[in-house]
PDB file of C-alpha atoms and ligand atoms in Angstrom:
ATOM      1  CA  UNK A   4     -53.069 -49.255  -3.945  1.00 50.00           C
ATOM      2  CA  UNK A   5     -50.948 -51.620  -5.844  1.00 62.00           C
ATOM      3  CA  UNK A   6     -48.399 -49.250  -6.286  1.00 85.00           C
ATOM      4  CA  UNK A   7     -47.538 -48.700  -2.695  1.00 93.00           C
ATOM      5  CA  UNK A   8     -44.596 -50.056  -1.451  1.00 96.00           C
ATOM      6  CA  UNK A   9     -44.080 -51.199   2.167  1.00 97.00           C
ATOM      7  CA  UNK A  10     -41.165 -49.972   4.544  1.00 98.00           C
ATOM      8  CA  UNK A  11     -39.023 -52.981   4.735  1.00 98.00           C
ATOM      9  CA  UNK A  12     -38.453 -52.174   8.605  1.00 97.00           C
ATOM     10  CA  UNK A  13     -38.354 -55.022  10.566  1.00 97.00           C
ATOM     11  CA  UNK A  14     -39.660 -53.055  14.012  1.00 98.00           C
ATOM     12  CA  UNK A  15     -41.788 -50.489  12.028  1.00 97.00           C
ATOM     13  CA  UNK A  16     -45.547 -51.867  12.873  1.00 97.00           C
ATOM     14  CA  UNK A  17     -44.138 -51.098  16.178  1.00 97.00           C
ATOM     15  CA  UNK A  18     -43.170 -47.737  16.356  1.00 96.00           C
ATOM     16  CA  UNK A  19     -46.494 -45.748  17.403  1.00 93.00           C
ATOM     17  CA  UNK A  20     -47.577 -42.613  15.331  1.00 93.00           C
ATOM     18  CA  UNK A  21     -50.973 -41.812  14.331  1.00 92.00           C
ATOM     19  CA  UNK A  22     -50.626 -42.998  10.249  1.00 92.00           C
ATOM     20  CA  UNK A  23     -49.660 -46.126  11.018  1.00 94.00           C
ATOM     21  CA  UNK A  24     -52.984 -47.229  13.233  1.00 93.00           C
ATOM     22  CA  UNK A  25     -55.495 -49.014  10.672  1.00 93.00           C
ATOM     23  CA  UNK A  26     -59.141 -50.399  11.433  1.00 93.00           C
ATOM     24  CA  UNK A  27     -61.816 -48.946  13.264  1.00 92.00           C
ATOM     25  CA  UNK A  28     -62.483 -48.881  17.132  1.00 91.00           C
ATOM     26  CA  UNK A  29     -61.689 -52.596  19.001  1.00 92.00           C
ATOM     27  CA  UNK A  30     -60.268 -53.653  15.864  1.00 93.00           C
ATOM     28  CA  UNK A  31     -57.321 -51.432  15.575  1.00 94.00           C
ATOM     29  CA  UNK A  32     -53.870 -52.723  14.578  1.00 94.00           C
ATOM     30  CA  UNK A  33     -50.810 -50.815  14.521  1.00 95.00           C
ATOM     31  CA  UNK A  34     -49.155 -51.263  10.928  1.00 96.00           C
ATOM     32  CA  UNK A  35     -46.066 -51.311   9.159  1.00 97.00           C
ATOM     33  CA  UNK A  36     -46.256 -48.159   7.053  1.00 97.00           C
ATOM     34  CA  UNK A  37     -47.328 -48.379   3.439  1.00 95.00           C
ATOM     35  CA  UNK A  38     -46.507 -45.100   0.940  1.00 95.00           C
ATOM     36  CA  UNK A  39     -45.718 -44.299  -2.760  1.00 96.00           C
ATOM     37  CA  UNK A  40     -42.045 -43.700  -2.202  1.00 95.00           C
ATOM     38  CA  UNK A  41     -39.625 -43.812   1.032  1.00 96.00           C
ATOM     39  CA  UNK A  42     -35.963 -41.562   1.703  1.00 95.00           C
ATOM     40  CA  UNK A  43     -34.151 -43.624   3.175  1.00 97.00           C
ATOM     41  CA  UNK A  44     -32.478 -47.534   2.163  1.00 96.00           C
ATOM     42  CA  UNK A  45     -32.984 -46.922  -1.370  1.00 95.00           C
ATOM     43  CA  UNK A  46     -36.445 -46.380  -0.919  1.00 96.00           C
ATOM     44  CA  UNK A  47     -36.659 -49.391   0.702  1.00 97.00           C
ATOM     45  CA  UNK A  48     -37.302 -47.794   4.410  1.00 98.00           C
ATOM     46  CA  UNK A  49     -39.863 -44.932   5.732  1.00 98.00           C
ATOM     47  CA  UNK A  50     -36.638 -43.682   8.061  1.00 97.00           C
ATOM     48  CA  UNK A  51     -33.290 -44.359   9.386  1.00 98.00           C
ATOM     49  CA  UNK A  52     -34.802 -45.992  12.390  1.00 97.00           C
ATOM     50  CA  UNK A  53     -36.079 -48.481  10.379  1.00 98.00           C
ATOM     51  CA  UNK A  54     -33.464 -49.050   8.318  1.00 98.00           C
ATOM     52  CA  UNK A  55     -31.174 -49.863  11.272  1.00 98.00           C
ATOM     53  CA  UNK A  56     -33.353 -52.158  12.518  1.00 98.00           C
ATOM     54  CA  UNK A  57     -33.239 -53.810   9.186  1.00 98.00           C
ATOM     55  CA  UNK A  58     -29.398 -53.545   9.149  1.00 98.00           C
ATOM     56  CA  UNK A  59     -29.139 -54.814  12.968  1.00 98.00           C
ATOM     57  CA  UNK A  60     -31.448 -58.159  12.215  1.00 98.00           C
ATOM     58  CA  UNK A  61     -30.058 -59.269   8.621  1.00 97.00           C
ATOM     59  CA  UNK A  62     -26.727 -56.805   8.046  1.00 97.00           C
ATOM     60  CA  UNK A  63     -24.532 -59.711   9.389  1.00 97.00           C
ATOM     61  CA  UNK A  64     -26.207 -62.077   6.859  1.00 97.00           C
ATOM     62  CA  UNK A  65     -26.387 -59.595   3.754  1.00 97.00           C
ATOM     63  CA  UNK A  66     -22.424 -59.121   4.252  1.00 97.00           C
ATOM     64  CA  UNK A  67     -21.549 -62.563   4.833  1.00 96.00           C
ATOM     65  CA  UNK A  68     -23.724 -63.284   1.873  1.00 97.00           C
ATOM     66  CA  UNK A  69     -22.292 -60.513  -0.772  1.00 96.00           C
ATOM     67  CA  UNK A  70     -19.063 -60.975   0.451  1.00 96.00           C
ATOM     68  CA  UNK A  71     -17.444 -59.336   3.584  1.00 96.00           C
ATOM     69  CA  UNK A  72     -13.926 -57.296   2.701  1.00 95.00           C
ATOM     70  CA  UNK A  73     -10.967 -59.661   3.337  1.00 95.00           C
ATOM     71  CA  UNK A  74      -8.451 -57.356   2.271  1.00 95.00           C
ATOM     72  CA  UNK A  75      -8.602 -53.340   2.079  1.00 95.00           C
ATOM     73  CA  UNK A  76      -9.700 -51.555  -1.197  1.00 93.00           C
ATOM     74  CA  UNK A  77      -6.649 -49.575  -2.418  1.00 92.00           C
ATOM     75  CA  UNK A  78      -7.011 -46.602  -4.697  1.00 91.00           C
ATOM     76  CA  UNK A  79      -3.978 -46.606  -6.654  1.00 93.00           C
ATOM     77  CA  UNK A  80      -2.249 -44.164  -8.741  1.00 91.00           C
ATOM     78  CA  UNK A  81      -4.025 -45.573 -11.908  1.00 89.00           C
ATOM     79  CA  UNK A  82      -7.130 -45.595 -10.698  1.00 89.00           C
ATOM     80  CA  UNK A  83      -7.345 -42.389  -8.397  1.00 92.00           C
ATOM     81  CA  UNK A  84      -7.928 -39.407 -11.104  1.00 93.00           C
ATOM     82  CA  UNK A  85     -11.806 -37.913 -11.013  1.00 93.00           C
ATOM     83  CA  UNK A  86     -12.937 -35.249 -13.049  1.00 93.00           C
ATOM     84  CA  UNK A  87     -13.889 -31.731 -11.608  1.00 91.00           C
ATOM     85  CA  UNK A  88     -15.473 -28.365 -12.184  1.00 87.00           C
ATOM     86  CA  UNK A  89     -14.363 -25.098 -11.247  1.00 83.00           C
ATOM     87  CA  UNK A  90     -17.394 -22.892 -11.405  1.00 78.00           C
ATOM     88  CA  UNK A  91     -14.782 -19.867 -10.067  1.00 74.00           C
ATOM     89  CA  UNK A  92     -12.833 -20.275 -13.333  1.00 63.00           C
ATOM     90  CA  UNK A  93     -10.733 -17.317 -11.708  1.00 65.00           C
ATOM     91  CA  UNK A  94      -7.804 -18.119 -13.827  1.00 64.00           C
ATOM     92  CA  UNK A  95      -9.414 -18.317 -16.720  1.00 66.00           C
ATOM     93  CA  UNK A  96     -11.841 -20.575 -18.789  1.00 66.00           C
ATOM     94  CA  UNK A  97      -9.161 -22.317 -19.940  1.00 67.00           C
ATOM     95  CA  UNK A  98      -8.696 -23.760 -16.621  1.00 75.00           C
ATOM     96  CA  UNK A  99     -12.576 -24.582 -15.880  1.00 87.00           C
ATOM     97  CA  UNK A 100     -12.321 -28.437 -16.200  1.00 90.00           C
ATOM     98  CA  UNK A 101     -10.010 -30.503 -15.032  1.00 91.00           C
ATOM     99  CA  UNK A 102      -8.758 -34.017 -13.629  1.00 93.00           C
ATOM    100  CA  UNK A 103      -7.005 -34.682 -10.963  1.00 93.00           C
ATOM    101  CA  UNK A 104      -5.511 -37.411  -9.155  1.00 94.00           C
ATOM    102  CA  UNK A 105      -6.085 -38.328  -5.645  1.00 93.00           C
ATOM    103  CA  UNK A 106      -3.302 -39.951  -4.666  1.00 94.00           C
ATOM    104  CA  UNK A 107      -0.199 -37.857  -6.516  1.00 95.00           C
ATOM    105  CA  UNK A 108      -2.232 -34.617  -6.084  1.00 95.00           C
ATOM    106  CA  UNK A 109      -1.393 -34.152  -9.470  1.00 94.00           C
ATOM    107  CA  UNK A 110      -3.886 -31.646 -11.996  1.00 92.00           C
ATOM    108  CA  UNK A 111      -4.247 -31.767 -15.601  1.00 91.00           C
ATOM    109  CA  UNK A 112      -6.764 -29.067 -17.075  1.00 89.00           C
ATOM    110  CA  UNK A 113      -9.134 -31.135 -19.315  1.00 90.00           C
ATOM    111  CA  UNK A 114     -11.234 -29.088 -22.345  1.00 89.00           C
ATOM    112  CA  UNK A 115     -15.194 -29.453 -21.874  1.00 89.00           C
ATOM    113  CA  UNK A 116     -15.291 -32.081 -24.581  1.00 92.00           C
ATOM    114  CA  UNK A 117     -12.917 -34.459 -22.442  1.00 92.00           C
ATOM    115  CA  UNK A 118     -15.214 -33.773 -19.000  1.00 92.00           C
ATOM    116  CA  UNK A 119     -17.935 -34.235 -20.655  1.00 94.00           C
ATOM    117  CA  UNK A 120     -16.758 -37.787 -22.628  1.00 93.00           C
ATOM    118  CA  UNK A 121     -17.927 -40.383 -19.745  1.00 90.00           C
ATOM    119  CA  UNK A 122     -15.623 -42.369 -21.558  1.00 89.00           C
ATOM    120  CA  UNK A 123     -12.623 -40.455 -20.892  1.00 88.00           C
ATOM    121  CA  UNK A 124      -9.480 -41.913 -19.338  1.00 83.00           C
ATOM    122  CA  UNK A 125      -6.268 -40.589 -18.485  1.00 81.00           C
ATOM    123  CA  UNK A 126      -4.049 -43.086 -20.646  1.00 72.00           C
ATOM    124  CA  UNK A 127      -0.085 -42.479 -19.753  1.00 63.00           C
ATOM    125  CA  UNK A 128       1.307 -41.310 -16.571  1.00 53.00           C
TER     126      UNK A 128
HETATM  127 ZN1  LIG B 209     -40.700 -48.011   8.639  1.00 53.99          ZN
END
């Protein structure tokens, strides 16, 4: 029992469906639901419902509190290549893997080594 976690939904002991009714007859209560995993929030909420009404009473806070954007996030041109996979490899295995930047549009075919090596960078321009 221990091991259950509860949906973090503010409104959820509200919401009326049959599994969430505990006790027996004229001592019923209508509960917040309780299970081994949820899908939604990070497995924090039993649906999106309930993770709005989280977001809707303490979103404003949570922001304000991790920091709310002052100024846009730019992806640059140094910071804009991701790696990809053709699984067509039409032209070839040669051009299977490769990187390519978001910004400049620009491709670079990559060997399976370098997609594989999370700690590959593209280092000059
Ligand atoms: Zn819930």
């Amino acid at each position: 029992m221990s091991d259950l976690k509860l949906c973090q939904g503010t409104k959820c002991h509200t919401y009326y469906t049959q599994d969430r009714v505990k006790g027996t007859k004229g001592n019923k209560t209508n509960q917040t639901r309780r299970r081994s995993s949820f899908y939604y929030g990070n497995g924090n909420f039993c649906s999106l419902n309930c993770q709005n009404d989280w977001f809707n009473d303490f979103g404003e806070r949570a922001i304000n509190h991790f920091g709310r954007l002052n100024e846009p996030i730019r992806l640059t041109e140094e910071n804009a290549w991701v790696k990809n996979y053709d699984y067509r490899s039409y032209r070839g295995e040669e051009d299977r893997y490769y990187i390519f930047n978001n910004i400049t549009k620009e491709r670079r075919p990559l060997t399976e080594e370098q997609y594989n090596d999370t700690n590959y960078r593209i280092t000059e321009r």
